[in-house]
Coordinates of C-alpha atoms in Angstrom, one line a residue:
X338 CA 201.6 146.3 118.0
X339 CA 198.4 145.7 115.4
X340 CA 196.9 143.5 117.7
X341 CA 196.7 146.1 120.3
X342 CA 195.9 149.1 118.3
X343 CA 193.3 146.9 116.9
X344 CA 191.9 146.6 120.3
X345 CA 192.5 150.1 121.4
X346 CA 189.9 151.3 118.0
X347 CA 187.3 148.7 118.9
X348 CA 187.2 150.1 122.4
X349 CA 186.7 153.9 121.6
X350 CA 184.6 152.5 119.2
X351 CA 182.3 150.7 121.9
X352 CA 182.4 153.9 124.5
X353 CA 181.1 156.3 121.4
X354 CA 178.2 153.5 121.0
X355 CA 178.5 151.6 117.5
X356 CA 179.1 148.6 119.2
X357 CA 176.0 148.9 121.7
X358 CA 172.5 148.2 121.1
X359 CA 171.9 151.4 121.9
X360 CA 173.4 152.8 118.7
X361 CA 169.4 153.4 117.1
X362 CA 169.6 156.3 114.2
X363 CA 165.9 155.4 112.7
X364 CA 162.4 155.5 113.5
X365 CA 160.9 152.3 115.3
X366 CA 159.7 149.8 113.0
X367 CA 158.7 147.0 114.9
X368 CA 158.4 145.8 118.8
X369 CA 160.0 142.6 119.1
X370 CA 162.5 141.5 122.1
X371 CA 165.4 139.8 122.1
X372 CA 164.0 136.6 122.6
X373 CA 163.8 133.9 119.2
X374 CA 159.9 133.8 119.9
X375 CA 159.6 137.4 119.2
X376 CA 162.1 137.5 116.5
X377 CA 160.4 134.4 114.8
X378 CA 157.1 136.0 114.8
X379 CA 158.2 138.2 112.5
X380 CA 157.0 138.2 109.0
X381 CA 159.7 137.8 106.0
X382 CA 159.1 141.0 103.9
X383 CA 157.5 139.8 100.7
X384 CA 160.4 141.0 98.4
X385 CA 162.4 137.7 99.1
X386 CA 160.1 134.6 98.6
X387 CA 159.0 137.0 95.7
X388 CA 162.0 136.9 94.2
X389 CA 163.3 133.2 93.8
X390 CA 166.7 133.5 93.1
X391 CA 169.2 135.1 93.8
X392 CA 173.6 135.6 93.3
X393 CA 175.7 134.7 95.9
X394 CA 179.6 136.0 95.5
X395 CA 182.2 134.7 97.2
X396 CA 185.5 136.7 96.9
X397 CA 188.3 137.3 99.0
X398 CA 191.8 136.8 99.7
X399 CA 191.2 133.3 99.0
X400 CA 191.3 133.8 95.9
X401 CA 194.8 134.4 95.3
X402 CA 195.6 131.0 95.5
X403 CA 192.4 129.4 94.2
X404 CA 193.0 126.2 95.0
X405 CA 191.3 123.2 96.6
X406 CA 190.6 119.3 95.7
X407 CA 187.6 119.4 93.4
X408 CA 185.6 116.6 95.1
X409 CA 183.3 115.6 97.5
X410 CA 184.2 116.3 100.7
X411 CA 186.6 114.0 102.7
X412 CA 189.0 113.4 105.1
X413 CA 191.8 115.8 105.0
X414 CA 190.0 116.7 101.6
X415 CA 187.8 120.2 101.6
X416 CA 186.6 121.1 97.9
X417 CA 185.5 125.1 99.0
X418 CA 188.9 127.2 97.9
X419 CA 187.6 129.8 100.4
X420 CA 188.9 127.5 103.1
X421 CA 192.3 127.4 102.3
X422 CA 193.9 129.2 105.0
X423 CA 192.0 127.0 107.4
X424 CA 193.3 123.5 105.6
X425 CA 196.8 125.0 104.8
X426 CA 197.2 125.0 109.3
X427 CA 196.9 120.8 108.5
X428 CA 200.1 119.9 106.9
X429 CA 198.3 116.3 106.2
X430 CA 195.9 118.0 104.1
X431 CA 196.3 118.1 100.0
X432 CA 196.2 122.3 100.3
X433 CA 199.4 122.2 102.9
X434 CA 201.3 119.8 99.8
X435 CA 200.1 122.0 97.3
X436 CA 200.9 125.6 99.1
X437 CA 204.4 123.7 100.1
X438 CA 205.3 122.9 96.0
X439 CA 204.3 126.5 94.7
X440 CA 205.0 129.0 97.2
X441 CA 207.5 127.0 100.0
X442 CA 207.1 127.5 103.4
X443 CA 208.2 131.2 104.3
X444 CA 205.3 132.2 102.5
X445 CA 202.4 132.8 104.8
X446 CA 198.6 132.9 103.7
X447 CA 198.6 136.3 105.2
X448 CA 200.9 137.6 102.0
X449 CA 198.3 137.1 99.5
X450 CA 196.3 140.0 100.6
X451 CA 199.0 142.2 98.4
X452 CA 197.9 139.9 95.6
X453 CA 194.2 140.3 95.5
X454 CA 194.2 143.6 94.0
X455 CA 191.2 143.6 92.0
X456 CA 192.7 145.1 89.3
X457 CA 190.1 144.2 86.4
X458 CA 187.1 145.3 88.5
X459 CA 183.6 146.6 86.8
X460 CA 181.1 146.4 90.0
X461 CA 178.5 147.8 87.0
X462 CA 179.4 144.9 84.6
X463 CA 179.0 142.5 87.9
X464 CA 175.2 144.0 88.9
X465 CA 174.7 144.4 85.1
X466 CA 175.0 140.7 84.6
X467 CA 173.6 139.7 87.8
X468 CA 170.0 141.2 85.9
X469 CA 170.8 139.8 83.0
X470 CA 170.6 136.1 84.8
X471 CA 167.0 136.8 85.9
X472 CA 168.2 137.0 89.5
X473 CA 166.3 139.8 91.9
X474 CA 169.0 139.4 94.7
X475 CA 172.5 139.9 95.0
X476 CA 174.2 138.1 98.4
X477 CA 178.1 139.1 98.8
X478 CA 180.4 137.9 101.2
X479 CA 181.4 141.2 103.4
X480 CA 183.7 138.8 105.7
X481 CA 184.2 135.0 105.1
X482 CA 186.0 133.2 108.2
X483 CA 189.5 134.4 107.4
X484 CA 188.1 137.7 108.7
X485 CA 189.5 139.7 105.6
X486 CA 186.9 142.5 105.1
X487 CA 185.6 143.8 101.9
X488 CA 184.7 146.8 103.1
X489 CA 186.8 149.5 105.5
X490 CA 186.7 147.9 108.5
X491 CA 188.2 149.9 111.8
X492 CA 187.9 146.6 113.9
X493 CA 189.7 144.8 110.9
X494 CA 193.0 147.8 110.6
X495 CA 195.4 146.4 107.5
X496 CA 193.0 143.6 106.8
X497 CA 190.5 144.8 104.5
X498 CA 189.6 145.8 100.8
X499 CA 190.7 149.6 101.9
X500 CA 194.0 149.0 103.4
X501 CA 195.6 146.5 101.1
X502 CA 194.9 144.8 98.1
X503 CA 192.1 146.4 96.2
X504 CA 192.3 149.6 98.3
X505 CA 188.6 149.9 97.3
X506 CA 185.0 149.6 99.3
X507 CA 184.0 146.8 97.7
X508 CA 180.6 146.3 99.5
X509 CA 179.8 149.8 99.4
X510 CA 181.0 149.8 95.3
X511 CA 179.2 146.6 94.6
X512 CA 176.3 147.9 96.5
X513 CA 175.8 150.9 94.6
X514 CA 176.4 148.9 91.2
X515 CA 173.7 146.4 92.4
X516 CA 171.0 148.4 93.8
X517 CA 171.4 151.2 90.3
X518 CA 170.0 148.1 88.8
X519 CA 166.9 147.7 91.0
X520 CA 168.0 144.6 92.6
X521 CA 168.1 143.5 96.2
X522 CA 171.6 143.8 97.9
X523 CA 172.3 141.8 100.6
X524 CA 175.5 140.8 102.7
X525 CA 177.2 137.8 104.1
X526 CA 179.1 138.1 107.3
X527 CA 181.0 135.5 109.8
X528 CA 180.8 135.5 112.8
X529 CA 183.9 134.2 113.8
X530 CA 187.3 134.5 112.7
X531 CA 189.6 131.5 112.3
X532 CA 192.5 132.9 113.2
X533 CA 191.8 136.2 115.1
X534 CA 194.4 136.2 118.2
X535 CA 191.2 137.7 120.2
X536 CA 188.9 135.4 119.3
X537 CA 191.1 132.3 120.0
X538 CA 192.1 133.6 123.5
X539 CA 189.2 136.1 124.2
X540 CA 186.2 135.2 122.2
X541 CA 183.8 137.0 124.5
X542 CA 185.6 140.2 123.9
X543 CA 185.9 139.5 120.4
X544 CA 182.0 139.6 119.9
X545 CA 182.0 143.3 122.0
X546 CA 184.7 144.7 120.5
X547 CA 184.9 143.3 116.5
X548 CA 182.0 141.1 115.7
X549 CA 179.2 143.3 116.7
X550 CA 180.5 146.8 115.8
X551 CA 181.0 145.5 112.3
X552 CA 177.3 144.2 112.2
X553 CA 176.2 147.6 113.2
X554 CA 178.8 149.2 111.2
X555 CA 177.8 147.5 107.8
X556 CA 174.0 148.1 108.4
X557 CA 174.3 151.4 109.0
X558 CA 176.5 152.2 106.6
X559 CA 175.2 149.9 103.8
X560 CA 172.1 149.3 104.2
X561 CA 171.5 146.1 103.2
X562 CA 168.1 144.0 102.4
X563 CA 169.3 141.0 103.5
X564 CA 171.8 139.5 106.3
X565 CA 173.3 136.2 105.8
X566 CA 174.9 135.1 109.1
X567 CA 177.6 132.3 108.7
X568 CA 180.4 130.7 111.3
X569 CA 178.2 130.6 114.2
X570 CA 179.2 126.9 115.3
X571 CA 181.2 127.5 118.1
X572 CA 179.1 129.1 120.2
X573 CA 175.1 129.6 120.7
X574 CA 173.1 132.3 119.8
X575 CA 172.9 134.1 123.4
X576 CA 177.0 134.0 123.5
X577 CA 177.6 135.6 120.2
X578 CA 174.5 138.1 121.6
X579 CA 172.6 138.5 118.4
X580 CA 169.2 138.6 119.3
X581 CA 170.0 141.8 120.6
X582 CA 171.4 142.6 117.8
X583 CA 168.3 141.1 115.4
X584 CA 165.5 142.8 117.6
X585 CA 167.1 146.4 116.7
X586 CA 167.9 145.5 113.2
X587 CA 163.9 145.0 113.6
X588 CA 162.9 147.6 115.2
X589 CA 165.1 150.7 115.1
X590 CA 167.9 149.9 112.2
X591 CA 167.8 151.9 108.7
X592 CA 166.4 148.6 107.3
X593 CA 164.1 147.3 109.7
X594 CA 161.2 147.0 107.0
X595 CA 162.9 145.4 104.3
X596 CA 165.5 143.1 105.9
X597 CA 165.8 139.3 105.8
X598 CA 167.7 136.9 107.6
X599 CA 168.8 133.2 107.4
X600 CA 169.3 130.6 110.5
X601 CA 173.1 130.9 110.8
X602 CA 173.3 133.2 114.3
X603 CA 174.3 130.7 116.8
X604 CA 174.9 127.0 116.7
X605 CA 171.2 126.7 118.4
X606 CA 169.5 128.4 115.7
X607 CA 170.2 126.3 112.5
X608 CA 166.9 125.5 111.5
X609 CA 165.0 126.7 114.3
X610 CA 164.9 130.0 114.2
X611 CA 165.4 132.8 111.5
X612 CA 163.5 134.6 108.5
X613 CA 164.4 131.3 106.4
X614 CA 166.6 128.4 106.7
X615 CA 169.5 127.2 104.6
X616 CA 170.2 124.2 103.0
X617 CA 173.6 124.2 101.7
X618 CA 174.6 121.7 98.2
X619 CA 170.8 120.9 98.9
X620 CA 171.6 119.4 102.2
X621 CA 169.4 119.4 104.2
X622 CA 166.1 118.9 102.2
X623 CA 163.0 120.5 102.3
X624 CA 161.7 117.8 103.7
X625 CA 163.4 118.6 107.1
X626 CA 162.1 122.8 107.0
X627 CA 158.1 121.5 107.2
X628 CA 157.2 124.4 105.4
X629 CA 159.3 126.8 107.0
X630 CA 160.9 129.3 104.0
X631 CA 164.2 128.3 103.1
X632 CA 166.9 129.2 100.5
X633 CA 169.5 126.6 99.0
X634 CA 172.7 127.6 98.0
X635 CA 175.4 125.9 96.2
X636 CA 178.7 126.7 93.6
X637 CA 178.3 125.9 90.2
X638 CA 181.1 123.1 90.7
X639 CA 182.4 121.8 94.2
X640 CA 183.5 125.2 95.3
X641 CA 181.7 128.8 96.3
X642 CA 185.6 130.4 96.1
X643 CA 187.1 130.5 92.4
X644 CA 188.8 126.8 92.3
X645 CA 191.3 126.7 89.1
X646 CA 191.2 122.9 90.0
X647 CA 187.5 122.7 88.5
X648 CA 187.4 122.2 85.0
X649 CA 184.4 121.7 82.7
X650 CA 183.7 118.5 83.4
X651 CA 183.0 119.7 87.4
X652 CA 180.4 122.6 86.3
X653 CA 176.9 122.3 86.1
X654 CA 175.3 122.8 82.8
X655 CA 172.9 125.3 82.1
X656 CA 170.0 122.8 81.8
X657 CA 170.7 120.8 85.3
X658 CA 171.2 124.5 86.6
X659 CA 167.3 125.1 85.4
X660 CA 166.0 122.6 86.6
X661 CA 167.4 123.0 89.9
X662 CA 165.8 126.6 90.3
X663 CA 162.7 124.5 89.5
X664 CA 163.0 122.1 91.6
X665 CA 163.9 124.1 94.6
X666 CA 160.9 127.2 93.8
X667 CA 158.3 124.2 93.3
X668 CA 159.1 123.0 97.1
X669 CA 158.6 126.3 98.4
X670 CA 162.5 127.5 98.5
X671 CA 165.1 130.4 96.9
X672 CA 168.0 129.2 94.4
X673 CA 170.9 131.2 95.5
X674 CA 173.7 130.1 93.2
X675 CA 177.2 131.2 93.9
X676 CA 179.4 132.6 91.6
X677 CA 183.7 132.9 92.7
X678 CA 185.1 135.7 90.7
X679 CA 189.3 135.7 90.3
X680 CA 191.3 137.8 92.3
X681 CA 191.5 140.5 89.8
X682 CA 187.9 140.3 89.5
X683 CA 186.7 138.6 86.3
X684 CA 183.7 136.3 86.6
X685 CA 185.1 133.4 84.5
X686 CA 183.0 132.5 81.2
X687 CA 181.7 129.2 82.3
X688 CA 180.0 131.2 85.2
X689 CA 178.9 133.6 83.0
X690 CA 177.7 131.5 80.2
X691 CA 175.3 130.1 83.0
X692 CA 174.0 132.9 84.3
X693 CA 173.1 134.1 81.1
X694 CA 171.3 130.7 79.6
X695 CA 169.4 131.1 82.8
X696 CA 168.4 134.7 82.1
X697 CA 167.4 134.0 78.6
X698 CA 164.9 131.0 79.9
X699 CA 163.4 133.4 82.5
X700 CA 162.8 136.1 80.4
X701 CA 160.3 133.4 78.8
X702 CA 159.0 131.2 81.7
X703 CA 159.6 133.6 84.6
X704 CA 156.3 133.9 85.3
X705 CA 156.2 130.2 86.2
X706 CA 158.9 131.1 89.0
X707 CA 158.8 135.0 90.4
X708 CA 156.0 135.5 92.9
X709 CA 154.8 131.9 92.5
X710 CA 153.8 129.6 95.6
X711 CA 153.4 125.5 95.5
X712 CA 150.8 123.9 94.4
X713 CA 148.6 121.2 96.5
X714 CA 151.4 118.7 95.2
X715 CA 154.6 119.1 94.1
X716 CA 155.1 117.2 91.0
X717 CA 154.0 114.0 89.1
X718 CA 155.7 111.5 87.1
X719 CA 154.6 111.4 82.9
X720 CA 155.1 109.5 80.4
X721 CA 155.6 110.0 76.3
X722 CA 157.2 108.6 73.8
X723 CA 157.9 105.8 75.8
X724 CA 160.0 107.5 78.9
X725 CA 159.1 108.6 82.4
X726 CA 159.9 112.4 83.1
X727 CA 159.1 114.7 86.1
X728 CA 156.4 117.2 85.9
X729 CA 156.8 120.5 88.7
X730 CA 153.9 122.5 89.3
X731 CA 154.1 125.9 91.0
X732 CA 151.2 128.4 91.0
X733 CA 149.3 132.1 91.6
X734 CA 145.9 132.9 92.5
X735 CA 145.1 132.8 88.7
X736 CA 147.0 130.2 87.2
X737 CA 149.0 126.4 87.6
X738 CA 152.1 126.1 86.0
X739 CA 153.5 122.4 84.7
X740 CA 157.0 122.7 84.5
X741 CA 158.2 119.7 82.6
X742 CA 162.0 118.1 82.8
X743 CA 162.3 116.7 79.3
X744 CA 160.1 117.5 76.4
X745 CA 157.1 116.1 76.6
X746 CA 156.7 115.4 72.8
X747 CA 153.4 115.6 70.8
X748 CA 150.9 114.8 73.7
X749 CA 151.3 115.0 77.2
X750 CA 149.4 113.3 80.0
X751 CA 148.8 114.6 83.2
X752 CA 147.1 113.0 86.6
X753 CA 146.5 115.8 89.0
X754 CA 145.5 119.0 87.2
X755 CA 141.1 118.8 87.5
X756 CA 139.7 121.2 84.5
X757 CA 136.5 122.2 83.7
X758 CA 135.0 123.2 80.3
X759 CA 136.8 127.0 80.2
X760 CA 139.8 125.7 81.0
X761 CA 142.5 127.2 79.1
X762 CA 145.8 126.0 78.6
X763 CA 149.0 128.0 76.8
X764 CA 152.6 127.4 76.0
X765 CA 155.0 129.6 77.4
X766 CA 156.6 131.8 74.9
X767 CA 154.8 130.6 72.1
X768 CA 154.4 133.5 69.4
X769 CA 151.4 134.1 68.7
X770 CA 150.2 132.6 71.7
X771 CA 147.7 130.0 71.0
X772 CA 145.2 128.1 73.1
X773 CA 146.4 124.3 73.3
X774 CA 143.6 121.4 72.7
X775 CA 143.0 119.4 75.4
X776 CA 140.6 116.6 76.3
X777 CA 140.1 114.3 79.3
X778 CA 140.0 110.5 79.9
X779 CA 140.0 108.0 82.5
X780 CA 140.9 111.1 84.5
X781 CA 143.8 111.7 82.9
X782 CA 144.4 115.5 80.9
X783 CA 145.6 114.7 77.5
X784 CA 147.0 118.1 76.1
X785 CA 148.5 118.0 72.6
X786 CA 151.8 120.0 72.3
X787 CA 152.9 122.3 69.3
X788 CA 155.2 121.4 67.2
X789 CA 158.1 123.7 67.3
X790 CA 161.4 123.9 65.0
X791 CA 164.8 124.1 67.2
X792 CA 164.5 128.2 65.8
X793 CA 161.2 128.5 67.1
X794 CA 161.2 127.0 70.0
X795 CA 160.9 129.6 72.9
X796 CA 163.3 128.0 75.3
X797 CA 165.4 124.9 76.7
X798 CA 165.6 122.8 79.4
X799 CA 162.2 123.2 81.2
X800 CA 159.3 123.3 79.2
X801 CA 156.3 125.4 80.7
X802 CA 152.5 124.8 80.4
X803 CA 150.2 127.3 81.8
X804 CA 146.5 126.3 82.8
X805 CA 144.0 128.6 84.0
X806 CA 140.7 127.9 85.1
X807 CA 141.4 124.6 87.1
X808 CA 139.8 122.9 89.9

C-alpha cells in the first residue's frame, strides 16, 4: 500500500510540474544547455575556492546503530557506519554478526527510524560551532543511500525527518541555524537508493518520479549554495538526466548565481565534468585533477557516520588535522572534514575538541589559507636543528605565505622565496608584530625566528611566515 501511494504523490507531483524542467520560478541567470561542455564552461562562483574549508555532516538513521569495523577497507569489511543497512543484506559481513548479537533477526534496519529522534538537538549550537572552527561552509547530508530524508519529503512518505523519528525539518532547521551565522549552506543528496522497490525494478521511473522532484524540491525550497551529488555509479549522467537538471539550476533556479557543484552526477562524470572534483580520504590526488578545483573530504577517523567502534586512538589529532587543511589549500583544493553527530544529536567531544583547535589556529593564520591561491611551487623541504621538515607556500597578489610543518627553530632556511632589499618578512600572530631579520647566501634566505615562550606563542601545529615584497 506505501509503495503505491508513494507512487500515486510522485505522479501528481510530476503533472503539476516540480518534477519537470519546466518548473522555472526565477529570473534567467545564465544560458547554458544541457550538454557537459556548456555546463563546464561555467565559472565556480568565487565564494567556494574563497572559502577553504568547509563541515560536512553526516546524519541519519544510521546512526542508531553506529556501528561499523574501524579499519581500512576490506573484504566483507566497510569502516563508513552510514553503510550499514547495505552491509547488514551480507550475512558474511562483520555488521550482519554484529546486528545478529544485539538486536536478533526479527529486527529490521527499517525499525531504527523510531530511534533516531533527535532528541538533544540545537541546530544553533551546530552552526554556532561550525564558525567557531573557521569553516565558511556547511555541507549536510539531505539523503544518504538508504534514501531516509532529512527533510519532508512527499516522494519519501513515512521515511523522513517529518514523519518519524525527529518529526522535525532538519535541512530547512539546520539551514536557517547555518546561514543566521553568515556561512554557506550546502546539501548532499543520492542519487540512488539502495533499497527503493522502484528503483531496483523501475530505475528509469524512479529518476522521473523520486529522484528529480526532490532535487527541485530541495532547491526550491532550500535554497542551497552548494549541491553535492553522491551515488551516481550505476548509471551515467544522461540516464539519471541531470544535465537537465544542472543547466536550470544554472540558469533559471533561485540559486543560479551562487551555486556550486562537485563531479558526482553520473558514473561518466567523476572527474570530468563538474564545478570541482572530489577526492575522497585523499584519494585521488591532486595530481590526477591537473589544476581542475577540487575539494577533499574525509571523517576524522575511518567513518563519515558516528562509529562507537572508533576510539581515540582512530581520530586524527588537531595538529595532523592542520596540517591537512594545509596541505590540501597549498595544492589548490577545499578541506571538507566530516563530522557524524549521535542519533540524538550531540557532536561528540573529540569532534568538537577538533573543530575548535582548528578555529583557534585560523583565527591567527587564516589569512595564509582564506582567499589564497598556490604559489609557483608547492612546497620545499628545510632543514634546522638538524631535521628535514616541509615548508607549504600559498599566496595573494600582495603576499607569500611559508607554512611550516614543525618549528623551524631559531633560523630557518629557505630555497625558493627570491627577495629584494624591501622585502619584509612577519610572523603570524606575533604581538606587537615585528619585522623579522633576514639575510641571503649562496641563494639561500636565512630568516631568524623569534623566540617565543609556550604562553606567547600565537599558535600550534603550522607555523606561518609572511613575506611581502618578493620576486
Amino acid at each position: 500500500f506505501f509503495l503505491v501511494l508513494a507512487v500515486v504523490v510522485a505522479c501528481i507531483l510530476l503533472c503539476v510540474g516540480l518534477g519537470g524542467a519546466s518548473h522555472m520560478p526565477s529570473a534567467t541567470c545564465g544560458n547554458y544547455n544541457a550538454s557537459w561542455a556548456s555546463l563546464d564552461s561555467r565559472p565556480n562562483p568565487a565564494w567556494y575556492d574563497q572559502s577553504k574549508f568547509g563541515i560536512f555532516v553526516h546524519w541519519g538513521v544510521y546512526s542508531v546503530p553506529s556501528w561499523a569495523t574501524p579499519n581500512d577497507f576490506q573484504e566483507l569489511l566497510n569502516p563508513y557506519a552510514e553503510w550499514y543497512w547495505y552491509q547488514l543484506n551480507n550475512t558474511k559481513t562483520a555488521t550482519y554478526q554484529f546486528h545478529q548479537n544485539t538486536y536478533g533477526s526479527n529486527y529490521p534496519y527499517q525499525n531504527f527510524a523510531e530511534e533516531f529522534r533527535a532528541e538533544l538537538w540545537n541546530p544553533a549550537e551546530w552552526a554556532n560551532l561550525f564558525q567557531e572552527s573557521g569553516a565558511k561552509y556547511v555541507v549536510l547530508t539531505s539523503k544518504h543511500h538508504e534514501g531516509f530524508c532529512l527533510w519532508p519529503s512527499k516522494e519519501s512518505w513515512n521515511w523522513n525527518s517529518k514523519d518519524v523519528g525527529p518529526l522535525r525539518d532538519i535541512v530547512g532547521e539546520l539551514t536557517a541555524a547555518v546561514k543566521q551565522t553568515g556561512l554557506h549552506m550546502g546539501l548532499y543528496y543520492s542519487l540512488y537508493e539502495w533499497f527503493n522497490p522502484i528503483y531496483r525494478t523501475e530505475p528509469e521511473v524512479y529518476v522521473d518520479e523520486i529522484m528529480l522532484p526532490q532535487l527541485y524540491e530541495i532547491i526550491n525550497t532550500y535554497q542551497p549554495d552548494l549541491l553535492w551529488g553522491d551515488g551516481c555509479l550505476d548509471y551515467p549522467s544522461s540516464f539519471w538526466r541531470t544535465p537537465p537538471f544542472l543547466a536550470w539550476l544554472f540558469n533559471e533556479s533561485p540559486v543560479c548565481n551562487n551555486i556550486v557543484i562537485n563531479d558526482r552526477f553520473g558514473n561518466d562524470t567523476l572527474w570530468k565534468h563538474g564545478g570541482f572534483y572530489v577526492s575522497e580520504l585523499g584519494w585521488p590526488g591532486p595530481e590526477k585533477f591537473q589544476g581542475h578545483k577540487y575539494e577533499e573530504c574525509r571523517g576524522m577517523a575511518y567513518s563519515f557516520g558516528y562509529n562507537r567502534m572508533e576510539n581515540a586512538t582512530h581520530y586524527w589529532t588537531p595538529s595532523m588535522l592542520v596540517q591537512r587543511l594545509v596541505w590540501v589549500v597549498a595544492q589548490g583544493g577545499n578541506f571538507l572534514l566530516d563530522v557524524g553527530p549521535t542519533a540524538d544529536g550531540r557532536i561528540p567531544v573529540v569532534m568538537q575538541n577538533n573543530l575548535l583547535a582548528m578555529g583557534q589556529w585560523l583565527k591567527v593564520n587564516g589569512e595564509a589559507i582564506y582567499s589564497t591561491v598556490p604559489w609557483r611551487v608547492t612546497n620545499e623541504t628545510a632543514m634546522t636543528s638538524g631535521y628535514n621538515f616541509t615548508v607549504f607556500y600559498t599566496s595573494t597578489p600582495s603576499a607569500l605565505y611559508a607554512l611550516c610543518m614543525r618549528w623551524p627553530g631559531s633560523t630557518l632556511s629557505l630555497s625558493l622565496p627570491k627577495v629584494a632589499s624591501n622585502t619584509v618578512i612577519t610572523y603570524l600572530g606575533q604581538t606587537p608584530a615585528t619585522q623579522l631579520k633576514w639575510r641571503t647566501d649562496q641563494g639561500k634566505l636565512t630568516i631568524d625566528i623569534p623566540t617565543f615562550t609556550p604562553e606567547t606563542l600565537p599558535a600550534n601545529y603550522v607555523y606561518v611566515l609572511k613575506l611581502t615584497n618578493t620576486m
